[in-house]
mmCIF file of C-alpha atoms in Angstrom:
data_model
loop_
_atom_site.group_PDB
_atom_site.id
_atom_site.type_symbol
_atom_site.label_atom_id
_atom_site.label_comp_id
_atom_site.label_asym_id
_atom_site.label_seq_id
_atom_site.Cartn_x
_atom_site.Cartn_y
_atom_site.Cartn_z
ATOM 1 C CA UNK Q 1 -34.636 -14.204 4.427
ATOM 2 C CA UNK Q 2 -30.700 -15.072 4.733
ATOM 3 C CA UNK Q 3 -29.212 -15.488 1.600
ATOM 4 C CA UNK Q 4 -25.209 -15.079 0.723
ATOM 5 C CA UNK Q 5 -25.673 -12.190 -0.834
ATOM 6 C CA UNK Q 6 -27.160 -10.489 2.387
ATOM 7 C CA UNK Q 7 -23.887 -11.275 4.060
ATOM 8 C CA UNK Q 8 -21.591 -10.239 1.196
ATOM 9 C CA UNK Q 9 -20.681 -13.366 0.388
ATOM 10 C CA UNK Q 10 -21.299 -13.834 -2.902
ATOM 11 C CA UNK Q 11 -20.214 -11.079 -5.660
ATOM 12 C CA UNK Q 12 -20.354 -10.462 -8.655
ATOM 13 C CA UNK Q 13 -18.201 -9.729 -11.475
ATOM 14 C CA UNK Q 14 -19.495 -6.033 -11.555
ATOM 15 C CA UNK Q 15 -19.733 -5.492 -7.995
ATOM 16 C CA UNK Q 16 -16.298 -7.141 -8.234
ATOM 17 C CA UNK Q 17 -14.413 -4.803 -10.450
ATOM 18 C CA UNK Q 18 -15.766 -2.084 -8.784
ATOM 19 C CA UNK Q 19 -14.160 -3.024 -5.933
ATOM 20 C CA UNK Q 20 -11.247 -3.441 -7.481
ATOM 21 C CA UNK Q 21 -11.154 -0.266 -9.186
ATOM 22 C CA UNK Q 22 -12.203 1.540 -5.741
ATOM 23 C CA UNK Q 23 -9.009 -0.498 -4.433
ATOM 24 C CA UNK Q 24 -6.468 1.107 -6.723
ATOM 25 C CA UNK Q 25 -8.118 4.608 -5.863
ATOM 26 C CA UNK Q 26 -7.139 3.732 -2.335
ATOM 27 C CA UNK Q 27 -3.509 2.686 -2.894
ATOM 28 C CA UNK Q 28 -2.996 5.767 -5.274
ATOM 29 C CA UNK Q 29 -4.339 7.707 -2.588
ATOM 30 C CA UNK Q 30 -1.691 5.865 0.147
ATOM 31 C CA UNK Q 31 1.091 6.416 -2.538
ATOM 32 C CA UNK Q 32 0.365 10.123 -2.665
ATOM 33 C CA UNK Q 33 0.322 9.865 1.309
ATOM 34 C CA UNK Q 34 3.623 8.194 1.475
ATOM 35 C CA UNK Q 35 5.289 10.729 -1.112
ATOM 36 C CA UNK Q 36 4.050 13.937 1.228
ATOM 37 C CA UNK Q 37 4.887 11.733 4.678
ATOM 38 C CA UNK Q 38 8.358 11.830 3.513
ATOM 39 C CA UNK Q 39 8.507 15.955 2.681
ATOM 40 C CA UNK Q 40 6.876 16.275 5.874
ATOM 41 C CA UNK Q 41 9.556 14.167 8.355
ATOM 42 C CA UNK Q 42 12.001 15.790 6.181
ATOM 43 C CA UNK Q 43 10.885 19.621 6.876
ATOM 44 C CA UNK Q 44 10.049 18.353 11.018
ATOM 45 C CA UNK Q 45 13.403 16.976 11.296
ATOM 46 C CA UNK Q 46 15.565 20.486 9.997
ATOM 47 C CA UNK Q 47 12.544 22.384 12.121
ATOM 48 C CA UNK Q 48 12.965 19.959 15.475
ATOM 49 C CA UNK Q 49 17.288 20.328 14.847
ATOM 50 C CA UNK Q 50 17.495 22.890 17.505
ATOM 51 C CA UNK Q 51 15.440 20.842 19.993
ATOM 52 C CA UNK Q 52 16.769 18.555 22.868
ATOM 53 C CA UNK Q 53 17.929 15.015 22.051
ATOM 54 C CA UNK Q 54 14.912 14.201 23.452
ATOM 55 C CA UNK Q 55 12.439 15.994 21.932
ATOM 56 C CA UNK Q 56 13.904 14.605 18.655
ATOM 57 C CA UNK Q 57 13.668 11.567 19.473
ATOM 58 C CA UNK Q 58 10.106 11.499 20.208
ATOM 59 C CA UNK Q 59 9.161 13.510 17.067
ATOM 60 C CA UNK Q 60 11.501 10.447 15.537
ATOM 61 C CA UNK Q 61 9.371 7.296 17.037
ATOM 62 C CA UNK Q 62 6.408 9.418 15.969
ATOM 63 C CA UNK Q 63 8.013 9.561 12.024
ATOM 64 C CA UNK Q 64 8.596 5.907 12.173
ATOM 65 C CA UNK Q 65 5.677 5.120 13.462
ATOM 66 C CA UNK Q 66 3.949 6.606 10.451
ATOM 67 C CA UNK Q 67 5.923 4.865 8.017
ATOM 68 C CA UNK Q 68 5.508 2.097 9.365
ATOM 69 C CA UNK Q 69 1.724 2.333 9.306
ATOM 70 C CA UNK Q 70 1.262 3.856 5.729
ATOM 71 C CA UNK Q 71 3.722 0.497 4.914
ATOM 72 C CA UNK Q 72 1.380 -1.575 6.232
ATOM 73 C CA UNK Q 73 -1.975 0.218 4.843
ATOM 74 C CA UNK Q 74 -0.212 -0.197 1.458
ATOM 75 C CA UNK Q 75 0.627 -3.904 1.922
ATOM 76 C CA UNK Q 76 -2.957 -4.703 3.220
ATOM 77 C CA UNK Q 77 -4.536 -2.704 -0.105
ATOM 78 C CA UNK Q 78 -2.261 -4.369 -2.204
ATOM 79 C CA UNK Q 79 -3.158 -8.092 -0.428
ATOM 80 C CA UNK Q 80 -6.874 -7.124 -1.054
ATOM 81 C CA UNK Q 81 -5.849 -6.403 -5.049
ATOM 82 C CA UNK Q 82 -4.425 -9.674 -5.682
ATOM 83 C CA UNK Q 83 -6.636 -11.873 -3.520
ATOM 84 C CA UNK Q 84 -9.495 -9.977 -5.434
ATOM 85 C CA UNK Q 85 -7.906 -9.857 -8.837
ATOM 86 C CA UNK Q 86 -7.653 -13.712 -8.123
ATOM 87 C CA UNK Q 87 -10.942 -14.342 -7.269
ATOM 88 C CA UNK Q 88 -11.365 -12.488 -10.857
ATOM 89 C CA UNK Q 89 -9.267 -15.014 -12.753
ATOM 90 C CA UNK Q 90 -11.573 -17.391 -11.577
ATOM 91 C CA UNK Q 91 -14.641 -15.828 -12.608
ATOM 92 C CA UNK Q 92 -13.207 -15.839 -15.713
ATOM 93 C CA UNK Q 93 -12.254 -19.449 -15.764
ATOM 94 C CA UNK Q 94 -15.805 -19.807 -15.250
ATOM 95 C CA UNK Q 95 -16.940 -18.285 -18.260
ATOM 96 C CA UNK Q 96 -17.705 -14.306 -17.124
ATOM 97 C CA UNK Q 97 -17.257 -12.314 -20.201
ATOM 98 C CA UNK Q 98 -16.200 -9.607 -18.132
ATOM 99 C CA UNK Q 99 -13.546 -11.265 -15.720
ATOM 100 C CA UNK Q 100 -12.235 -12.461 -18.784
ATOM 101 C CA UNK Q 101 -11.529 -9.039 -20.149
ATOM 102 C CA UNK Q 102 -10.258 -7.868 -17.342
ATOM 103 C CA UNK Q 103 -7.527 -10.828 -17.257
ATOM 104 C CA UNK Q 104 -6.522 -10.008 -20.674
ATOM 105 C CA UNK Q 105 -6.256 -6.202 -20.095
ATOM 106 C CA UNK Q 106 -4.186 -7.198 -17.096
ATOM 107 C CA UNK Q 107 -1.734 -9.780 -19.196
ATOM 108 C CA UNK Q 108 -2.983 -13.080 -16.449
ATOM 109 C CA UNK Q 109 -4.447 -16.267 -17.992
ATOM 110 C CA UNK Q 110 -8.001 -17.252 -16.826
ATOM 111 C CA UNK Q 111 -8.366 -19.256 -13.673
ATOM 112 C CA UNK Q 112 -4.646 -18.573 -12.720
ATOM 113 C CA UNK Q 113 -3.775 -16.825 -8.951
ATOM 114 C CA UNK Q 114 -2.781 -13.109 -9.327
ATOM 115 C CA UNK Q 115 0.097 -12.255 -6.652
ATOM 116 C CA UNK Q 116 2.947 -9.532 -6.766
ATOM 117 C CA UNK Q 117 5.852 -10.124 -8.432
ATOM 118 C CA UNK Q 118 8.556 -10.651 -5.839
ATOM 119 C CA UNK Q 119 10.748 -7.605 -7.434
ATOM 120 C CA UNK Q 120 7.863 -5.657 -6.104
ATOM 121 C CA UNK Q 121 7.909 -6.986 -2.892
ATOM 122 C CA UNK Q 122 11.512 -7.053 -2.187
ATOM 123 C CA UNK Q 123 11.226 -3.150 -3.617
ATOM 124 C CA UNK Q 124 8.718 -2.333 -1.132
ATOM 125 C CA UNK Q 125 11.016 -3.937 1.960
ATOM 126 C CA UNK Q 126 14.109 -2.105 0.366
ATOM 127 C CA UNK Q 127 12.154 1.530 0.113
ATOM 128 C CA UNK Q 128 10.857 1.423 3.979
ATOM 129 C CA UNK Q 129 14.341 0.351 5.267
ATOM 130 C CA UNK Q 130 15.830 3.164 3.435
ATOM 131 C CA UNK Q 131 13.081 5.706 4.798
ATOM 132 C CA UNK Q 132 13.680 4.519 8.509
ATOM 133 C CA UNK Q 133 17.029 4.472 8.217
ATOM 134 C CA UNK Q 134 17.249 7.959 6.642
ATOM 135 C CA UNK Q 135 14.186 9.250 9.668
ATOM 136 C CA UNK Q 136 16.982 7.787 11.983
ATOM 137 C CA UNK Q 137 19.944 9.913 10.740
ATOM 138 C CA UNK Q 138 17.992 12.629 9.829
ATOM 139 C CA UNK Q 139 16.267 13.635 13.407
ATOM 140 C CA UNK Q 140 19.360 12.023 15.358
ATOM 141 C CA UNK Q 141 22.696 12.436 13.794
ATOM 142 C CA UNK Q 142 21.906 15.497 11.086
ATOM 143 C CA UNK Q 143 24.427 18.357 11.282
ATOM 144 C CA UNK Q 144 21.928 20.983 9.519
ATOM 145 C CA UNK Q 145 23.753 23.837 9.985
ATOM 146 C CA UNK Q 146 27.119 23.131 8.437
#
């Protein structure tokens, strides 16, 4: 008894959106992260000033390291969003009522590829270079007390 649908290879629109709304839960839920990360390096980096060179700049590789991986959590979300919210546009194409809601609530034309706008993306690049940049200064070159 092996069917597509026991492998999860065939969806529908339903199961579909559901996914898709479970998706933005999870990328709200990374943004939130992200936001509090940044507080926290912040408040570790004026509590870690006293602290040898070294000691700062482990805490440091450990700050970037967690940017970097909440960066790439969010990109991979955001990948599964617009491959799914493709694979949407073409259920609607093919006639699904619902898909084809959901791609006018969402401003896309039926049967048309959904991808990030590249403002986005270049935004994105722009915010994590500025947060390693500023996790560099900040645990490294910081004078705190003056």
């Amino acid at each position: 008894m092996s069917n597509k649908r026991d492998w999860g290879l065939d969806m529908t629109d339903v199961e579909l959106l559901v996914s898709l709304q479970a998706n933005r839960a999870i990328f709200v839920d990374y943004v939130i992260v992200q936001t509090l990360m940044a507080a926290v390096i912040v408040y570790v980096a004026y509590m870690f000033r006293n602290f040898s060179q070294l000691i700062r700049a482990s805490a440091m590789i450990g700050a970037i390291i967690s940017i970097l991986s909440v960066t790439f959590f969010v990109t991979g979300v955001q990948m599964v969003f617009f491959s799914s919210a493709s694979l949407m546009s073409e259920m609607a194409a093919n006639g699904s009522d619902l898909a084809n809601n959901f791609m006018n609530t969402i401003g896309q034309t039926a049967g048309d590829p959904v991808s990030q706008p590249t403002w986005l993306t270049i935004f994105g690049v722009i915010q994590t270079l500025i947060n390693l940049a500023l996790t560099v200064y900040m645990y490294m070159f910081a004078k705190w007390d003056s």
